[in-house]
Coordinates of C-alpha atoms in Angstrom, one line a residue:
X1 CA 44.3 98.0 97.1
X2 CA 44.9 101.9 96.8
X3 CA 42.2 104.0 94.8
X4 CA 42.6 106.6 92.7
X5 CA 42.2 109.6 95.2
X6 CA 40.6 112.0 92.9
X7 CA 37.9 109.5 90.6
X8 CA 38.6 106.6 93.4
X9 CA 39.1 104.2 90.4
X10 CA 41.4 100.4 91.1
X11 CA 44.9 102.0 90.1
X12 CA 47.5 99.3 89.2
X13 CA 51.1 99.6 88.4
X14 CA 51.5 102.8 86.7
X15 CA 52.4 105.7 88.0
X16 CA 49.2 108.1 86.8
X17 CA 45.5 107.2 87.2
X18 CA 44.1 104.7 84.0
X19 CA 40.9 106.5 84.2
X20 CA 41.1 110.1 85.0
X21 CA 45.0 110.3 84.2
X22 CA 45.2 111.7 87.8
X23 CA 48.7 111.4 89.5
X24 CA 49.1 108.8 91.9
X25 CA 51.1 110.8 94.3
X26 CA 49.0 113.5 94.0
X27 CA 47.0 114.8 96.8
X28 CA 43.5 114.6 97.2
X29 CA 41.5 117.6 95.5
X30 CA 39.0 119.3 98.0
X31 CA 35.7 118.1 97.3
X32 CA 33.4 120.9 95.3
X33 CA 36.5 121.6 93.7
X34 CA 37.7 124.6 94.8
X35 CA 41.2 126.5 94.6
X36 CA 42.9 123.8 96.1
X37 CA 42.0 121.3 93.1
X38 CA 41.9 124.6 90.5
X39 CA 46.1 125.1 91.5
X40 CA 46.5 121.2 91.4
X41 CA 45.6 120.9 87.8
X42 CA 47.3 123.9 86.7
X43 CA 50.1 121.9 87.9
X44 CA 50.0 119.5 85.8
X45 CA 51.1 120.7 82.3
X46 CA 49.1 120.1 79.4
X47 CA 52.7 118.6 77.0
X48 CA 53.1 115.8 80.0
X49 CA 50.1 115.7 81.7
X50 CA 47.6 112.8 80.4
X51 CA 44.4 114.2 81.9
X52 CA 41.4 114.9 80.7
X53 CA 41.1 118.0 80.1
X54 CA 37.6 119.7 79.1
X55 CA 36.4 119.4 75.1
X56 CA 36.9 122.6 73.1
X57 CA 34.0 124.3 72.6
X58 CA 33.2 124.6 68.6
X59 CA 36.1 121.6 68.5
X60 CA 34.8 118.7 65.7
X61 CA 34.2 115.7 67.6
X62 CA 37.0 113.2 68.7
X63 CA 38.0 110.5 66.5
X64 CA 36.2 107.5 69.0
X65 CA 34.2 105.6 70.8
X66 CA 30.7 106.8 69.5
X67 CA 32.0 109.0 66.3
X68 CA 29.7 108.3 63.9
X69 CA 32.1 107.0 60.2
X70 CA 30.8 109.7 57.2
X71 CA 29.0 108.0 54.6
X72 CA 31.1 105.9 52.2
X73 CA 30.6 107.3 48.2
X74 CA 28.2 105.6 46.7
X75 CA 29.5 102.7 43.9
X76 CA 29.2 103.0 40.3
X77 CA 26.7 100.7 38.4
X78 CA 28.3 99.2 35.5
X79 CA 26.0 99.1 32.5
X80 CA 28.4 96.5 29.5
X81 CA 26.2 98.2 26.8
X82 CA 27.8 101.4 27.8
X83 CA 31.8 100.5 27.9
X84 CA 33.9 100.8 25.2
X85 CA 34.7 96.9 23.7
X86 CA 39.0 96.7 24.0
X87 CA 41.1 98.0 21.5
X88 CA 42.6 94.4 21.0
X89 CA 41.5 90.9 21.3
X90 CA 42.4 90.0 24.9
X91 CA 44.5 86.3 23.0
X92 CA 47.1 87.1 20.4
X93 CA 45.1 83.3 19.0
X94 CA 42.2 85.7 18.3
X95 CA 44.0 88.2 16.4
X96 CA 42.3 88.7 13.2
X97 CA 45.4 89.2 9.6
X98 CA 46.0 92.8 9.2
X99 CA 45.7 93.7 5.1
X100 CA 48.9 93.1 3.4
X101 CA 50.9 96.0 1.9
X102 CA 49.7 96.3 -2.5
X103 CA 53.4 95.9 -4.2
X104 CA 55.2 98.0 -5.7
X105 CA 53.5 98.9 -8.7
X106 CA 55.8 97.1 -12.0
X107 CA 58.4 99.9 -13.9
X108 CA 59.4 97.1 -16.6
X109 CA 62.5 96.2 -17.4
X110 CA 64.8 98.6 -19.6
X111 CA 65.0 98.3 -23.1
X112 CA 68.6 98.0 -23.3
X113 CA 68.5 94.5 -20.7
X114 CA 68.0 92.6 -23.6
X115 CA 70.5 93.6 -25.8
X116 CA 73.1 93.5 -22.9
X117 CA 72.6 90.7 -21.8
X118 CA 72.8 88.9 -25.7
X119 CA 76.0 90.9 -26.0
X120 CA 77.4 89.5 -23.0
X121 CA 76.2 85.7 -24.8
X122 CA 77.5 86.2 -27.6
X123 CA 80.9 87.4 -26.3
X124 CA 81.2 84.5 -23.7
X125 CA 80.8 82.3 -26.6
X126 CA 83.7 83.8 -28.3
X127 CA 86.1 83.5 -25.6
X128 CA 85.4 80.3 -24.8
X129 CA 85.8 79.3 -28.9
X130 CA 89.0 80.9 -28.1
X131 CA 90.3 79.3 -25.1
X132 CA 89.0 75.7 -26.9
X133 CA 91.2 76.1 -30.5
X134 CA 93.6 78.4 -29.8
X135 CA 97.0 76.5 -29.1
X136 CA 95.6 73.8 -31.1
X137 CA 96.2 72.1 -34.9
X138 CA 93.0 74.1 -35.6
X139 CA 94.7 77.0 -35.0
X140 CA 96.5 79.0 -38.1
X141 CA 98.1 81.4 -36.2
X142 CA 99.5 78.5 -33.6
X143 CA 103.1 77.8 -33.2
X144 CA 104.7 75.2 -31.9
X145 CA 107.4 77.2 -29.9
X146 CA 107.6 74.3 -26.7
X147 CA 111.1 72.4 -27.5
X148 CA 110.7 68.9 -28.4
X149 CA 111.6 66.0 -24.9
X150 CA 114.7 64.3 -25.8
X151 CA 114.6 62.0 -23.1
X152 CA 114.9 58.9 -26.1
X153 CA 112.5 57.3 -23.9
X154 CA 111.1 52.9 -25.0
X155 CA 107.5 53.8 -25.9
X156 CA 105.0 50.3 -26.3
X157 CA 102.2 50.4 -27.8
X158 CA 99.3 53.2 -27.0
X159 CA 97.3 52.8 -23.7
X160 CA 93.3 51.8 -25.2
X161 CA 93.7 50.9 -28.3
X162 CA 93.3 47.4 -28.6
X163 CA 96.3 45.5 -28.6
X164 CA 97.3 41.1 -29.0
X165 CA 96.8 39.4 -25.9
X166 CA 99.7 37.7 -27.0
X167 CA 103.4 37.6 -29.4
X168 CA 103.2 37.0 -33.3
X169 CA 102.6 33.3 -33.5
X170 CA 105.8 31.7 -34.3
X171 CA 105.8 30.9 -38.5
X172 CA 103.1 32.9 -39.0
X173 CA 103.3 35.7 -40.8
X174 CA 101.9 39.7 -40.2
X175 CA 102.6 43.1 -39.6
X176 CA 104.8 42.5 -36.5
X177 CA 104.7 46.4 -35.6
X178 CA 102.6 45.7 -33.6
X179 CA 104.4 43.9 -30.8
X180 CA 106.8 45.9 -30.2
X181 CA 108.4 49.4 -28.7
X182 CA 110.2 52.3 -30.1
X183 CA 112.8 54.8 -29.0
X184 CA 111.9 58.3 -31.0
X185 CA 114.8 60.9 -30.9
X186 CA 112.8 63.8 -29.2
X187 CA 108.4 64.4 -29.0
X188 CA 106.9 67.6 -29.5
X189 CA 104.9 68.4 -26.4
X190 CA 100.5 68.0 -27.1
X191 CA 98.6 70.5 -27.8
X192 CA 94.1 70.1 -28.6
X193 CA 92.7 69.6 -31.9
X194 CA 89.4 70.5 -33.7
X195 CA 87.3 69.6 -31.3
X196 CA 89.4 70.0 -27.9
X197 CA 90.6 67.3 -27.1
X198 CA 94.3 66.7 -26.2
X199 CA 97.1 65.4 -28.8
X200 CA 99.7 62.8 -28.2
X201 CA 102.4 62.5 -30.6
X202 CA 104.6 59.7 -28.6
X203 CA 106.4 57.4 -30.6
X204 CA 103.7 54.6 -30.1
X205 CA 101.4 56.3 -32.1
X206 CA 103.5 54.8 -34.9
X207 CA 102.6 51.4 -33.8
X208 CA 99.1 51.3 -33.5
X209 CA 97.7 51.2 -36.6
X210 CA 95.5 54.1 -37.2
X211 CA 96.5 56.5 -39.6
X212 CA 95.3 59.5 -38.3
X213 CA 98.0 59.9 -35.2
X214 CA 101.7 60.0 -35.4
X215 CA 104.3 60.9 -33.4
X216 CA 106.6 64.2 -34.1
X217 CA 109.8 66.4 -33.1
X218 CA 109.6 69.9 -33.5
X219 CA 111.9 71.2 -36.5
X220 CA 113.9 69.3 -38.9
X221 CA 114.2 65.8 -37.7
X222 CA 117.2 65.3 -41.1
X223 CA 119.8 62.6 -39.9
X224 CA 117.8 61.1 -36.8
X225 CA 117.0 57.8 -35.8
X226 CA 114.2 55.7 -34.6
X227 CA 115.0 52.5 -32.9
X228 CA 111.6 49.7 -33.0
X229 CA 112.4 46.6 -31.0
X230 CA 110.7 44.0 -31.8
X231 CA 108.4 41.3 -29.5
X232 CA 111.8 38.1 -30.4
X233 CA 113.9 37.3 -33.6
X234 CA 111.1 38.2 -36.6
X235 CA 112.5 37.4 -40.4
X236 CA 111.2 41.0 -42.1
X237 CA 110.8 40.5 -45.9
X238 CA 108.9 43.8 -45.9
X239 CA 108.5 47.6 -44.6
X240 CA 107.2 50.5 -44.9
X241 CA 105.2 53.8 -43.3
X242 CA 103.1 56.7 -43.6
X243 CA 106.0 59.2 -44.0
X244 CA 103.8 62.2 -43.0
X245 CA 100.7 63.2 -40.4
X246 CA 98.4 62.0 -42.5
X247 CA 95.3 64.1 -40.4
X248 CA 92.8 66.5 -42.4
X249 CA 90.4 68.8 -40.0
X250 CA 87.9 71.8 -40.9
X251 CA 89.0 75.3 -39.8
X252 CA 87.2 77.4 -37.1
X253 CA 86.6 79.5 -40.5
X254 CA 85.2 76.0 -42.7
X255 CA 87.8 75.4 -45.1
X256 CA 90.1 71.9 -44.7
X257 CA 93.4 71.9 -42.9
X258 CA 95.7 69.6 -44.3
X259 CA 98.4 68.8 -41.4
X260 CA 100.2 66.1 -44.1
X261 CA 101.4 68.2 -46.9
X262 CA 102.0 71.7 -43.2
X263 CA 104.0 69.3 -41.0
X264 CA 107.2 68.2 -42.2
X265 CA 107.3 64.9 -44.4
X266 CA 109.7 62.0 -44.9
X267 CA 111.2 61.8 -48.2
X268 CA 114.3 59.2 -47.7
X269 CA 115.1 56.8 -44.8
X270 CA 117.4 54.2 -44.3
X271 CA 116.4 51.0 -42.9
X272 CA 118.9 49.3 -41.1
X273 CA 119.3 45.3 -39.0
X274 CA 121.2 43.1 -36.7
X275 CA 122.7 41.8 -39.4
X276 CA 124.0 44.5 -40.9
X277 CA 122.5 44.8 -43.4
X278 CA 120.4 48.0 -45.1
X279 CA 117.7 49.5 -47.5
X280 CA 116.8 52.9 -48.7
X281 CA 113.5 53.8 -49.2
X282 CA 112.4 57.6 -51.0
X283 CA 108.7 58.8 -50.8
X284 CA 106.0 59.8 -53.1
X285 CA 103.9 62.6 -51.8
X286 CA 100.3 60.6 -50.2
X287 CA 99.4 60.0 -47.6
X288 CA 98.6 56.1 -48.1
X289 CA 101.2 53.4 -46.1
X290 CA 104.6 53.2 -48.8
X291 CA 106.2 50.0 -48.5
X292 CA 109.3 48.2 -50.1
X293 CA 110.2 44.6 -50.1
X294 CA 113.6 43.8 -48.8
X295 CA 115.5 40.0 -49.0
X296 CA 114.6 37.8 -45.8
X297 CA 116.9 39.2 -43.1
X298 CA 115.8 38.0 -39.0
X299 CA 116.1 40.9 -36.5
X300 CA 115.7 41.7 -33.3
X301 CA 115.1 45.8 -33.8
X302 CA 115.1 47.6 -36.4
X303 CA 117.2 51.5 -36.8
X304 CA 115.4 54.3 -39.1
X305 CA 117.2 56.6 -40.3
X306 CA 115.8 60.2 -41.8
X307 CA 118.7 60.3 -45.0
X308 CA 115.8 63.9 -46.2
X309 CA 113.2 65.5 -44.6
X310 CA 111.0 68.0 -46.4
X311 CA 110.6 72.1 -45.3
X312 CA 107.4 72.9 -43.9
X313 CA 104.2 73.6 -45.6
X314 CA 102.2 76.7 -46.3
X315 CA 99.2 78.6 -45.7
X316 CA 96.6 78.4 -42.4
X317 CA 98.3 74.3 -41.8
X318 CA 101.6 75.0 -42.0
X319 CA 103.6 73.5 -38.9
X320 CA 107.2 73.5 -37.9
X321 CA 107.5 69.6 -37.3
X322 CA 109.1 66.0 -39.2
X323 CA 105.8 64.3 -38.5
X324 CA 105.3 60.2 -39.2
X325 CA 102.1 58.0 -39.0
X326 CA 102.1 54.6 -38.9
X327 CA 105.4 52.0 -39.4
X328 CA 105.0 48.4 -41.0
X329 CA 107.1 45.6 -40.3
X330 CA 106.0 42.1 -42.1
X331 CA 107.5 39.6 -41.2
X332 CA 107.8 36.0 -39.8
X333 CA 108.7 35.5 -36.0
X334 CA 111.4 32.7 -35.7

C-alpha cells in the first residue's frame, strides 16, 4: 500500500492525499522543511490546491470541529394577562349581535294627501257610474242608432223563463201563446238597464207573459208584420197585446223614466188567420193587456199587421223604437 510522501497517510484512489492534500505523484519533501519543501509548496496554486494552509494571524476560527456556536437568543416569557384579547371571537357562532341602527324619523304625511285620495275615489266612482249607465235605457242622452236585426228568424219562448213541459192539452181552453213561436221583421240591439244588466229585445219576449220585457225594433214599424206559429191547430176566441214597453225605471237624477210613453206605441193592428178571416183592433193609452173577442176560428198561424204606430215620446225617456211587451191568444187546441 502506498503512503503519502509528505505525511505518511495511506493513499486512496484520488490524486491528492486525503489528510494533507499533497499530490500523490509529488516528490517527498526533505526533512526539516528546507528550501526544497518550500519550493514544492510554492508550486501548489492556492486556487487549485487543496492542502491545508497555515492559519492567518487574527482571522476568526473556522467553523468545524471544536468551534463554539453562538448562544441562542432568550425565549420570551408568555404572560396571558398581558396579552390583548382578540378583536373578534374565534368562532362565528360566538359573535354577539350588534346594535341595529334606529329607524329614520317619521316625517309625517302631507296634509293634502287625504284630500287627493278622496278626490281620486270620487272620480273613479263617477267614471264607473257613467260606464254602467251610459248607453242604457236610464241615460236620457242615449240614442238607438244601431240598425235593427232584419233576419226575420223564428224565435220560441225565452230561455230561463218558466215554461210548460208539454203542449196545451186538447180540449182545454187557455192562453196558447206560451206554446208558440214568433217571427219578427226586425230586432233592436241589446243594451244595459239602470242596474247595468244586459237587456235584449227579441221577439220571444212577447210570449213570456212578463209585462216589463218586450220586443222592439228601431224606428217606425208601421206596415210591418209579425207572424205567430201555434203549437198545433187551435180554435181561438180572444186575441190581444200590451201595446208598448210597459216598464218604468228610476233615473240617475231620481226621476221616473216611463219607457211606455218614451218609446213608440202600437195604435192599431189587424189580426189575420189561416181561413182568411181578419179582425181590427185599436188600443188605448194604458200599460194593461188589451183584448178583443173574435168568432171561434181554427188556425195554426196568426199574422199581426201593425196598422198604426205612435211617434216617439218626449223627455229623458224618449226612444225611437216600436215596442210590444206581450201577446195573448186564448183558445182551445184541436
